[in-house]
Amino acid sequence: MARNKYPEETVKLILDAATHLFVEKGYDATSLQDIINETKLSKGAIYHHFSSKEEIFEAIFHRIGEENTTALAKVRDEKSLNGLEKLRAIFKAALFNSNQSLMLTVTPCLLDNPRFLAMQIAQLYQIVAPKFIQPILQQGIDDGSIQADNPHELAEAIMVLSNVWLNPLVSMTDKAGMRNRCETFNDMLEGVGIHQLLDEEMIKGYISYCKSQHTD
């Protein structure tokens, strides 16, 4: 395949191919040569844009972040929903979006690589919590659908609990344990004025990402 004369199209080709391989084979099992073979580009064409597999993953991470930000903004700015409905919609979108398989696949890499982990934490604390979760909580407080105080701190707490404690690859548990965590998460939020954030569909979504240690 000839090198694409449009750099943005070449970058997209590389990122799409790498994303497919990371999901199919796993991040660690995918080599830079695999990505070269998948794209049918020359090694020079790949290295013109990326110096390593890690750099490719970082670009994928940023692309996913931009896609997620667009989806979050759409929910935040939706006029027909109250604050609690928006918060539920945010969680549902996060659980069932098209990037979830990739993020679950590369989560172990995030944990093992301080740079990637720092990127994830920065995205949660500097973008998602203050720009999306906090305004939605504040709207809920204003419209009465959420009876809570301290929306800034609550937004951060929700992000930590949902992205660490409820992430089965970060904090391992079986399916029964995940159901218990989801129900406990709901109970905790109920205590600060957020009523039943996770419905049964979302709880089953979390459970589906667990490796069961017991027969269901």
mmCIF file of N, CA and C in Angstrom, residues 100 102 212:
data_model
loop_
_atom_site.group_PDB
_atom_site.id
_atom_site.type_symbol
_atom_site.label_atom_id
_atom_site.label_comp_id
_atom_site.label_asym_id
_atom_site.label_seq_id
_atom_site.Cartn_x
_atom_site.Cartn_y
_atom_site.Cartn_z
ATOM 1 N N GLN A 100 -15.540 0.767 25.231
ATOM 2 C CA GLN A 100 -15.397 0.083 26.507
ATOM 3 C C GLN A 100 -14.513 -1.163 26.401
ATOM 4 N N LEU A 102 -12.013 -1.714 24.427
ATOM 5 C CA LEU A 102 -10.611 -1.308 24.359
ATOM 6 C C LEU A 102 -10.101 -0.888 25.725
ATOM 7 N N SER A 212 -16.360 -14.330 36.359
ATOM 8 C CA SER A 212 -17.033 -14.994 37.470
ATOM 9 C C SER A 212 -16.160 -16.089 38.073
#
